[in-house]
Amino acid sequence: MSDFDWTVPVLVAGAGACGSVAALAAADAGVGVLVVERDDRPGGSTGMSQGLVCAAGTRSQAAHGVADDAATFFDDIMAKARGKTDPVIARTLAINSAPALEWLIDRHALPWELETRFRASYGNTRPRLHGWPGHSGLDMVQLLHARMADAGVDVLFDTRLVEIVADADGRVRGVALERPDGAIERVGCETLILACGGYGANRAMTDRYAPETRALRYNGHEGSEGDAITLGEKLGAALGDMGSYQGYAMLTDPQGISVPPPVLLEGGLIVNAHGARFTDETADIAGMVHPLTEQPDGIGWVIYDAAIEQRCAAIPELATLIELHAAKSADTPEALAALIGADPSMLTDAIKRAQGAGAGSAPDPLGRDWTGTQPPSAPFRALRVIGALYHTQGGLQVDAEARVLRPDGSRLPNLFAGGGSARSVSGPSSWGYLPAMGLTTAVTLGWISGRAAAALAAGRTEQSVES
Ligand SMILES: Cc1cc2nc3c(=O)[nH]c(=O)nc-3n(C[C@H](O)[C@H](O)[C@H](O)COP(=O)(O)OP(=O)(O)OC[C@H]3O[C@@H](n4cnc5c(N)ncnc54)[C@H](O)[C@@H]3O)c2cc1C
């Protein structure tokens, strides 16, 4: 007799980008799928994000004349992580990111296209970030849920995975699900996909794996409590790169809204409380958080101008900041310094030297390459920023089919993982994050895991995932 009230072929825990894409992929394969989500609505870290995802070799890139391919993307991932990442996962993401995205566009009418404002930068040697122009990650996750509804996928909200029931060899038989009133429901499954996000909201885990993040404000999803990682580890799964995470140096204070990276890429600067620059603003989008927190009071100011503002005004986060009148504005560096409490001569010097470098009359003091951009000029804007932890990048070790592995490299029989729950490709720490690898891992491993889990549940062997 079964221990479970009922059984599904594919059970997906977590309904952010990874879980939603996995569920769509499994449903497309004609296999029954159930999604459980601890929150009462679509969101997750995906819903807080800028909704940008990397893909190499897409039609949208080609339409903009961008030559890119999986081999280049793979090289970029490995270079950014200084070779200290899993080449199997890196290759899997590099090869499958474009097919996954094109499938979502063609089959499910997801409106992703190349985000041309996000030029090749921060380790991506080609423009390859795709987004939904004028929309954020919240719009994206809501659209994914609409598509799941269209596909007839059931999503149980307010339902948290709290236990995995498995045989001694790690074969998953089913799960225990907790409802808000504490009631436990037991559901059997033939395959299980863990898509519960990372562990950034779990202080015990961040203290253990990335203690330096204590200096950062947590600006990720509260549901990222590491459930998938903890439950997977109990089953005998290997973990990888647990100290890996994306920090961010541009969380506006007090608004709590991210300054989008194109503000820097279009010419913006970051200065400290005194008005001095301290880093090449185009070197490391995630690792820049640590030099920021070492500055006086751990705060900075993003300095840009009206022209940069205009070029980036359609990006939802900046549009909101404009609406909130969050930026200080002034016509001269001295007046701006007075507004932000900086030393007028230091701020003037920082801006003048950057302008000199932009004009090619002297090297940039921080080594920034100004090719194709210009530093800010009057009228100036300034946004106060602090450093934050956005999401973690370490997790369950998976293979090219998003199958969860044991420490000896063997597969657990029917367990899959993706997105923040899986090991990504950012190396062991904070400096290996390539822009948009969070959602790239979620979307690509979601697509792969959904197809592979469906095939396993249906007794077929998945042949078409390239690795
Ligand atoms: C402010 C911000 C901006 C970002 N911008 C970008 C960006 O532009 N591009 C990019 O690539 N990355 C970005 N990221 C990172 C990106 O959002 C994540 O890497 C990505 O969303 C992870 O997707 P996911 O599906 O794995 O996790 P999530 O989207 O977090 O989804 C996991 C879901 O699982 C649920 N859950 C958790 N535990 C359980 C459980 N036990 N049972 C059931 N459900 C559970 C959660 O409630 C959540 O809804 C950003 C992150 C932040 C915080």
Coordinates of C-alpha atoms and ligand atoms in Angstrom, one line a residue:
M1 CA 0.0 0.0 0.0
S2 CA 1.3 3.5 -0.8
D3 CA 2.4 5.8 2.0
F4 CA 1.0 8.7 0.0
D5 CA -2.4 10.2 -0.6
W6 CA -1.6 10.5 -4.3
T7 CA 1.4 10.4 -6.7
V8 CA 2.5 12.7 -9.5
P9 CA 5.1 11.9 -12.2
V10 CA 7.0 15.2 -11.7
L11 CA 6.9 17.3 -8.6
V12 CA 8.6 20.7 -8.6
A13 CA 9.3 22.5 -5.3
G14 CA 9.6 26.3 -5.8
A15 CA 7.8 28.4 -8.4
G16 CA 10.4 31.1 -9.3
A17 CA 12.0 31.1 -12.7
C18 CA 13.6 27.7 -12.4
G19 CA 10.5 25.9 -11.1
S20 CA 8.2 27.6 -13.5
V21 CA 10.4 26.8 -16.5
A22 CA 10.9 23.2 -15.3
A23 CA 7.1 22.7 -15.0
L24 CA 6.5 24.1 -18.4
A25 CA 9.1 21.8 -19.9
A26 CA 7.7 18.8 -18.1
A27 CA 4.2 19.6 -19.2
D28 CA 5.3 20.1 -22.8
A29 CA 6.7 16.6 -22.7
G30 CA 3.2 15.4 -21.9
V31 CA 3.9 14.3 -18.3
G32 CA 1.8 15.3 -15.3
V33 CA 3.5 17.9 -13.1
L34 CA 2.6 19.5 -9.8
V35 CA 4.4 22.7 -8.5
V36 CA 4.4 23.6 -4.8
E37 CA 5.4 27.1 -3.6
R38 CA 5.7 28.2 0.0
D39 CA 4.6 31.8 -0.7
D40 CA 1.0 32.8 -1.4
R41 CA 1.9 34.3 -4.8
P42 CA 4.4 34.2 -7.6
G43 CA 7.7 36.0 -6.8
G44 CA 10.8 34.5 -5.2
S45 CA 14.1 36.0 -6.0
T46 CA 13.0 36.1 -9.6
G47 CA 10.3 38.5 -8.7
M48 CA 12.9 40.9 -7.2
S49 CA 15.3 40.7 -10.1
Q50 CA 15.8 42.8 -13.1
G51 CA 14.7 39.9 -15.2
L52 CA 17.8 39.7 -17.3
V53 CA 19.1 36.4 -18.5
C54 CA 22.3 35.5 -20.5
A55 CA 22.0 33.5 -23.7
A56 CA 24.6 33.0 -26.4
G57 CA 23.8 32.7 -30.0
T58 CA 20.2 33.8 -30.0
R59 CA 18.2 35.2 -33.0
S60 CA 17.9 38.5 -31.2
Q61 CA 21.6 38.8 -30.9
A62 CA 22.0 38.0 -34.6
A63 CA 19.3 40.6 -35.5
H64 CA 21.5 43.2 -33.7
G65 CA 24.6 42.0 -35.5
V66 CA 26.1 40.4 -32.4
A67 CA 28.3 37.3 -33.2
D68 CA 28.2 35.0 -30.2
D69 CA 28.2 31.3 -29.5
A70 CA 28.4 28.7 -26.8
A71 CA 32.1 28.4 -27.0
T72 CA 32.6 32.1 -26.4
F73 CA 30.2 32.1 -23.5
F74 CA 31.9 29.0 -22.0
D75 CA 35.3 30.8 -22.2
D76 CA 33.8 33.9 -20.5
I77 CA 32.4 31.9 -17.7
M78 CA 35.6 30.1 -17.1
A79 CA 37.7 33.3 -17.3
K80 CA 35.5 35.2 -14.8
A81 CA 35.6 32.3 -12.4
R82 CA 39.4 32.1 -12.9
G83 CA 38.9 28.5 -13.9
K84 CA 37.6 27.6 -10.5
T85 CA 34.2 26.3 -11.4
D86 CA 32.7 23.1 -12.7
P87 CA 33.3 22.9 -16.5
V88 CA 30.4 20.5 -16.9
I89 CA 27.9 22.9 -15.5
A90 CA 29.6 25.8 -17.3
R91 CA 29.4 24.0 -20.7
T92 CA 25.8 22.9 -20.0
L93 CA 24.7 26.5 -19.4
A94 CA 26.7 27.9 -22.3
I95 CA 25.3 25.4 -24.8
N96 CA 21.7 25.3 -23.6
S97 CA 21.0 28.9 -22.6
A98 CA 20.0 29.9 -26.2
P99 CA 17.9 26.9 -27.0
A100 CA 16.1 27.3 -23.6
L101 CA 15.3 30.9 -24.3
E102 CA 14.3 30.4 -27.9
W103 CA 11.9 27.6 -26.7
L104 CA 10.3 29.9 -24.2
I105 CA 9.9 32.6 -26.8
D106 CA 8.6 30.3 -29.6
R107 CA 6.5 27.8 -27.6
H108 CA 5.3 30.1 -24.7
A109 CA 5.5 33.6 -26.2
L110 CA 7.9 34.9 -23.6
P111 CA 8.9 38.3 -24.8
W112 CA 12.7 38.2 -24.2
E113 CA 15.0 40.1 -26.5
L114 CA 18.6 41.4 -26.4
E115 CA 19.0 44.2 -23.8
T116 CA 21.1 46.5 -25.9
R117 CA 21.8 49.0 -23.1
F118 CA 23.7 46.2 -21.2
R119 CA 26.8 46.3 -23.4
A120 CA 29.5 43.7 -23.3
S121 CA 30.9 44.1 -19.8
Y122 CA 31.9 42.7 -16.4
G123 CA 33.2 39.5 -18.0
N124 CA 30.6 39.0 -20.8
T125 CA 32.7 39.7 -23.9
R126 CA 29.5 40.0 -26.0
P127 CA 26.2 41.7 -25.4
R128 CA 24.2 38.7 -24.3
L129 CA 21.8 39.8 -21.6
H130 CA 18.2 39.4 -22.7
G131 CA 15.2 41.0 -21.0
W132 CA 11.7 42.1 -21.5
P133 CA 12.1 45.8 -22.3
G134 CA 10.4 48.1 -19.8
H135 CA 9.6 45.2 -17.5
S136 CA 11.2 43.6 -14.4
G137 CA 11.6 40.1 -13.0
L138 CA 8.2 40.4 -11.3
D139 CA 6.5 40.8 -14.6
M140 CA 8.5 37.9 -15.9
V141 CA 7.6 35.5 -13.1
Q142 CA 3.9 36.5 -13.3
L143 CA 4.0 35.8 -17.1
L144 CA 5.6 32.4 -16.4
H145 CA 2.7 31.6 -14.0
A146 CA 0.2 32.7 -16.6
R147 CA 1.8 30.3 -19.1
M148 CA 1.7 27.5 -16.5
A149 CA -2.0 28.2 -16.1
D150 CA -2.4 28.1 -19.9
A151 CA -0.6 24.7 -19.9
G152 CA -2.8 23.3 -17.2
V153 CA 0.0 23.0 -14.6
D154 CA -1.3 23.0 -11.1
V155 CA 0.5 25.3 -8.6
L156 CA -0.2 24.9 -4.9
F157 CA 0.7 28.1 -3.1
D158 CA 1.2 28.3 0.7
T159 CA 2.7 24.9 0.4
R160 CA 6.3 24.3 1.7
L161 CA 8.4 21.2 1.0
V162 CA 9.6 20.1 4.5
E163 CA 10.7 16.6 4.0
I164 CA 11.8 14.2 1.2
V165 CA 10.8 10.6 1.7
A166 CA 13.3 8.3 0.1
D167 CA 14.6 4.7 0.1
A168 CA 18.0 3.9 1.6
D169 CA 19.6 4.3 -1.9
G170 CA 18.3 7.8 -2.1
R171 CA 15.4 7.1 -4.5
V172 CA 12.8 9.7 -3.8
R173 CA 9.3 8.2 -3.1
G174 CA 7.5 11.3 -2.2
V175 CA 7.5 14.4 -0.1
A176 CA 5.9 16.0 3.0
L177 CA 4.3 19.4 2.4
E178 CA 3.4 21.8 5.1
R179 CA 0.4 24.2 4.9
P180 CA 0.2 27.5 6.7
D181 CA -1.9 26.0 9.5
G182 CA 0.8 23.4 10.1
A183 CA -1.1 20.6 8.4
I184 CA 1.1 18.1 6.7
E185 CA 0.2 16.5 3.4
R186 CA 2.2 13.6 1.9
V187 CA 2.4 13.4 -1.9
G188 CA 4.2 10.7 -3.9
C189 CA 6.3 11.5 -6.9
E190 CA 8.3 9.6 -9.5
T191 CA 10.8 12.4 -9.9
L192 CA 11.5 15.5 -7.8
I193 CA 12.9 18.9 -9.0
L194 CA 14.3 21.1 -6.3
A195 CA 13.9 24.8 -7.4
C196 CA 13.6 26.5 -4.0
G197 CA 16.3 29.2 -4.6
G198 CA 19.4 29.6 -2.5
Y199 CA 20.2 30.2 1.1
G200 CA 20.8 33.9 1.4
A201 CA 17.9 34.4 3.9
N202 CA 19.3 31.7 6.3
R203 CA 21.6 33.5 8.7
A204 CA 23.1 30.2 10.1
M205 CA 24.0 29.1 6.6
T206 CA 25.5 32.5 5.5
D207 CA 27.5 32.6 8.7
R208 CA 28.8 29.1 7.9
Y209 CA 29.5 29.4 4.2
A210 CA 30.0 33.1 3.5
P211 CA 30.6 34.9 6.8
E212 CA 31.9 38.0 5.2
T213 CA 28.3 38.7 4.0
R214 CA 27.5 39.8 7.5
A215 CA 28.7 43.3 6.5
L216 CA 26.0 43.4 3.8
R217 CA 22.3 44.1 3.9
Y218 CA 20.3 41.1 2.7
N219 CA 18.2 42.2 -0.3
G220 CA 17.1 38.9 -1.6
H221 CA 13.9 36.9 -1.2
E222 CA 13.0 35.8 2.4
G223 CA 12.1 32.3 1.1
S224 CA 15.7 31.6 0.2
E225 CA 16.2 29.6 3.3
G226 CA 18.3 26.9 1.8
D227 CA 15.6 24.2 2.1
A228 CA 16.6 22.4 -1.1
I229 CA 20.2 22.4 -0.1
T230 CA 19.5 21.1 3.4
L231 CA 17.1 18.4 2.3
G232 CA 19.3 17.4 -0.6
E233 CA 22.3 17.1 1.6
K234 CA 20.3 14.9 4.0
L235 CA 19.7 12.5 1.0
G236 CA 23.4 12.3 0.4
A237 CA 23.9 15.0 -2.2
A238 CA 27.2 16.7 -2.8
L239 CA 27.4 20.5 -2.4
G240 CA 29.6 22.8 -4.5
D241 CA 31.0 26.3 -4.2
M242 CA 28.9 27.0 -1.1
G243 CA 30.8 30.3 -0.5
S244 CA 29.7 31.7 -3.8
Y245 CA 27.3 34.6 -3.9
Q246 CA 26.3 37.8 -5.7
G247 CA 26.9 41.0 -3.7
Y248 CA 25.8 44.3 -5.1
A249 CA 27.3 47.7 -4.5
M250 CA 24.4 49.8 -5.7
L251 CA 21.4 49.3 -3.5
T252 CA 19.9 52.7 -3.0
D253 CA 19.5 53.8 0.6
P254 CA 16.9 54.4 1.9
Q255 CA 14.8 53.4 -1.1
G256 CA 16.1 49.9 -1.3
I257 CA 16.0 49.9 -5.1
S258 CA 18.9 48.7 -7.3
V259 CA 20.7 51.2 -9.5
P260 CA 20.8 49.3 -12.8
P261 CA 24.3 48.5 -14.1
P262 CA 23.8 50.4 -17.4
V263 CA 24.0 53.6 -15.3
L264 CA 27.7 52.8 -14.7
L265 CA 28.2 51.3 -18.2
E266 CA 26.9 54.5 -19.8
G267 CA 29.5 56.5 -17.8
G268 CA 28.4 56.7 -14.2
L269 CA 30.9 56.8 -11.3
I270 CA 30.9 55.6 -7.7
V271 CA 32.5 57.8 -5.1
N272 CA 32.7 57.4 -1.3
A273 CA 31.3 59.6 1.4
H274 CA 34.2 62.1 0.9
G275 CA 33.7 62.3 -2.9
A276 CA 36.7 60.1 -3.9
R277 CA 36.5 57.2 -6.4
F278 CA 37.8 53.9 -5.1
T279 CA 37.3 51.3 -7.8
D280 CA 37.0 50.8 -11.6
E281 CA 33.2 50.8 -11.8
T282 CA 33.3 48.5 -14.9
A283 CA 35.5 45.8 -13.4
D284 CA 33.4 43.5 -11.3
I285 CA 29.6 44.0 -10.8
A286 CA 29.4 41.7 -7.8
G287 CA 32.9 41.9 -6.3
M288 CA 32.7 45.7 -6.2
V289 CA 30.5 45.4 -3.0
H290 CA 33.6 44.7 -0.8
P291 CA 35.6 47.8 -1.7
L292 CA 32.4 49.8 -1.1
T293 CA 31.8 48.4 2.4
E294 CA 35.4 49.2 3.3
Q295 CA 34.8 52.9 2.6
P296 CA 33.9 55.4 5.4
D297 CA 30.5 54.5 6.8
G298 CA 30.3 51.8 4.2
I299 CA 28.3 54.0 1.8
G300 CA 28.8 55.4 -1.6
W301 CA 27.2 57.7 -4.1
V302 CA 26.6 56.8 -7.8
I303 CA 27.3 59.9 -9.8
Y304 CA 25.8 60.2 -13.2
D305 CA 24.2 62.9 -15.3
A306 CA 21.0 63.9 -17.0
A307 CA 22.1 62.4 -20.4
I308 CA 22.8 59.0 -18.7
E309 CA 19.6 59.2 -16.9
Q310 CA 17.7 59.8 -20.1
R311 CA 19.4 56.8 -21.8
C312 CA 18.5 54.5 -18.9
A313 CA 15.1 56.0 -18.0
A314 CA 13.1 53.1 -19.4
I315 CA 14.8 50.6 -17.1
P316 CA 12.1 50.0 -14.4
E317 CA 14.4 50.4 -11.4
L318 CA 15.7 53.8 -12.6
A319 CA 12.2 54.8 -13.7
T320 CA 11.0 54.2 -10.1
L321 CA 14.0 56.1 -8.7
I322 CA 13.2 59.1 -11.0
E323 CA 9.5 58.9 -9.9
L324 CA 10.6 59.0 -6.3
H325 CA 13.0 62.0 -6.9
A326 CA 15.6 59.8 -5.2
A327 CA 18.6 61.5 -6.8
K328 CA 20.2 64.7 -5.6
S329 CA 20.7 67.1 -8.6
A330 CA 23.2 69.9 -9.1
D331 CA 24.8 71.9 -11.9
T332 CA 28.3 71.8 -10.5
P333 CA 30.5 69.2 -8.7
E334 CA 30.8 71.8 -5.8
A335 CA 27.1 72.2 -5.5
L336 CA 26.6 68.4 -5.7
A337 CA 29.2 67.9 -3.0
A338 CA 27.3 70.3 -0.7
L339 CA 24.1 68.3 -1.2
I340 CA 25.7 64.9 -0.5
G341 CA 28.0 66.1 2.3
A342 CA 31.2 65.3 0.4
D343 CA 34.4 67.3 0.3
P344 CA 33.9 69.7 -2.7
S345 CA 37.6 69.5 -3.8
M346 CA 37.7 65.7 -3.7
L347 CA 34.4 65.3 -5.7
T348 CA 35.5 68.0 -8.2
D349 CA 38.9 66.3 -8.6
A350 CA 37.3 62.8 -9.0
I351 CA 34.9 64.1 -11.7
K352 CA 37.6 66.2 -13.5
R353 CA 40.1 63.3 -13.6
A354 CA 37.4 61.0 -15.0
Q355 CA 36.5 63.6 -17.6
G356 CA 40.2 63.9 -18.5
A357 CA 40.4 60.1 -18.9
G358 CA 37.2 60.1 -21.0
A359 CA 38.7 62.8 -23.2
G360 CA 41.9 60.8 -23.6
S361 CA 44.1 63.4 -22.1
A362 CA 45.3 61.3 -19.1
P363 CA 44.9 57.7 -18.0
D364 CA 42.0 56.9 -15.7
P365 CA 43.3 56.9 -12.1
L366 CA 41.5 53.6 -11.4
G367 CA 42.3 52.0 -14.8
R368 CA 38.8 52.3 -16.3
D369 CA 38.6 52.0 -20.0
W370 CA 36.4 54.9 -21.3
T371 CA 36.2 53.6 -24.9
G372 CA 32.7 54.4 -26.2
T373 CA 31.5 56.2 -23.1
Q374 CA 31.9 59.6 -21.4
P375 CA 32.1 60.4 -17.7
P376 CA 29.3 62.5 -16.3
S377 CA 29.0 66.2 -17.0
A378 CA 26.6 68.9 -15.8
P379 CA 23.8 68.6 -14.8
F380 CA 24.8 66.0 -12.3
R381 CA 22.8 63.4 -10.3
A382 CA 23.8 61.4 -7.2
L383 CA 22.2 58.4 -5.6
R384 CA 23.2 57.1 -2.1
V385 CA 24.1 53.4 -2.1
I386 CA 25.0 50.7 0.3
G387 CA 26.3 47.1 -0.2
A388 CA 24.0 44.2 -0.2
L389 CA 23.8 40.4 -0.6
Y390 CA 21.4 39.6 -3.4
H391 CA 21.6 35.8 -3.8
T392 CA 23.8 32.8 -3.3
Q393 CA 25.4 30.8 -6.0
G394 CA 26.5 27.6 -4.3
G395 CA 24.3 24.6 -3.9
L396 CA 23.6 21.0 -4.9
Q397 CA 26.1 19.5 -7.3
V398 CA 24.3 18.7 -10.5
D399 CA 25.4 17.2 -13.9
A400 CA 24.6 18.1 -17.5
E401 CA 21.0 16.8 -17.0
A402 CA 20.5 18.7 -13.8
R403 CA 20.6 15.4 -11.9
V404 CA 21.8 15.8 -8.3
L405 CA 25.1 14.0 -7.6
R406 CA 26.6 12.3 -4.6
P407 CA 30.1 13.2 -3.5
D408 CA 31.5 10.2 -5.4
G409 CA 30.0 11.6 -8.6
S410 CA 27.2 9.1 -8.9
R411 CA 23.6 10.2 -9.5
L412 CA 20.9 10.2 -7.0
P413 CA 18.2 8.1 -8.8
N414 CA 15.5 10.6 -9.4
L415 CA 16.4 14.0 -7.9
F416 CA 17.0 17.1 -10.0
A417 CA 17.9 20.7 -9.1
G418 CA 18.4 24.1 -10.7
G419 CA 18.6 27.8 -10.1
G420 CA 19.7 29.0 -6.7
S421 CA 19.4 25.5 -5.3
A422 CA 22.1 24.2 -7.5
R423 CA 25.8 25.0 -7.8
S424 CA 26.2 27.7 -10.3
V425 CA 29.3 28.8 -12.1
S426 CA 30.6 31.8 -10.2
G427 CA 33.6 30.1 -8.5
P428 CA 34.1 29.8 -4.8
S429 CA 33.5 33.4 -3.6
S430 CA 32.2 36.8 -4.6
W431 CA 34.4 37.7 -7.5
G432 CA 33.3 35.2 -10.1
Y433 CA 29.8 36.4 -10.9
L434 CA 29.1 37.1 -14.5
P435 CA 26.1 39.4 -14.9
A436 CA 22.7 37.5 -15.1
M437 CA 24.1 34.1 -14.3
G438 CA 21.5 33.8 -11.5
L439 CA 18.6 33.7 -13.9
T440 CA 20.6 31.9 -16.6
T441 CA 21.2 29.0 -14.1
A442 CA 17.5 29.1 -13.2
V443 CA 16.0 29.2 -16.7
T444 CA 18.5 26.8 -18.4
L445 CA 18.6 24.2 -15.6
G446 CA 14.9 24.6 -15.3
W447 CA 14.4 23.7 -18.9
I448 CA 16.9 20.8 -18.8
S449 CA 15.6 19.4 -15.5
G450 CA 11.9 19.6 -16.6
R451 CA 12.6 17.7 -19.8
A452 CA 14.9 15.1 -18.2
A453 CA 12.6 14.5 -15.2
A454 CA 9.6 14.1 -17.6
A455 CA 11.6 11.6 -19.6
L456 CA 12.6 9.6 -16.6
A457 CA 9.1 9.6 -15.2
A458 CA 7.8 8.4 -18.6
G459 CA 10.5 5.7 -18.7
R460 CA 12.3 7.3 -21.6
T461 CA 15.9 8.4 -21.8
E462 CA 16.4 12.0 -22.5
Q463 CA 18.6 12.3 -25.5
S464 CA 18.3 15.8 -26.7
V465 CA 20.0 17.8 -23.9
E466 CA 23.4 18.8 -25.2
S467 CA 26.4 18.8 -22.9
Ligands
LIG1 C1 17.4 42.5 -6.4 C2 17.8 41.3 -7.2 C3 18.1 41.5 -8.6 C4 18.5 40.4 -9.4 N1 18.7 40.7 -10.7 C5 19.0 39.6 -11.5 C6 19.1 39.7 -12.9 O1 18.7 40.7 -13.5 N2 19.6 38.7 -13.6 C7 19.9 37.5 -13.0 O2 20.4 36.6 -13.7 N3 19.8 37.3 -11.7 C8 19.4 38.3 -10.9 N4 19.2 38.1 -9.6 C9 19.3 36.8 -9.1 C10 18.1 35.9 -9.6 O3 16.9 36.6 -9.1 C11 18.1 34.5 -9.0 O4 19.3 33.9 -9.2 C12 17.0 33.7 -9.6 O5 15.8 34.4 -9.6 C13 16.9 32.3 -9.0 O6 15.7 31.7 -9.5 P1 15.2 30.5 -8.7 O7 14.0 30.0 -9.4 O8 16.2 29.5 -8.4 O9 14.8 31.0 -7.3 P2 13.5 31.9 -6.8 O10 13.1 32.8 -7.9 O11 13.9 32.5 -5.5 O12 12.4 30.9 -6.6 C14 12.4 29.9 -5.6 C15 11.0 29.8 -5.0 O13 11.0 28.7 -4.1 C16 10.2 29.0 -3.0 N5 10.6 28.1 -2.0 C17 11.6 28.2 -1.1 N6 11.7 27.1 -0.3 C18 10.6 26.4 -0.6 C19 10.1 25.1 -0.1 N7 10.7 24.5 0.9 N8 9.0 24.6 -0.6 C20 8.3 25.3 -1.6 N9 8.7 26.4 -2.1 C21 9.9 27.0 -1.6 C22 10.4 30.4 -2.8 O14 9.4 31.0 -2.1 C23 10.6 31.0 -4.2 O15 9.3 31.4 -4.7 C24 18.7 39.2 -8.8 C25 18.5 39.0 -7.4 C26 18.0 40.0 -6.7 C27 17.7 39.8 -5.2

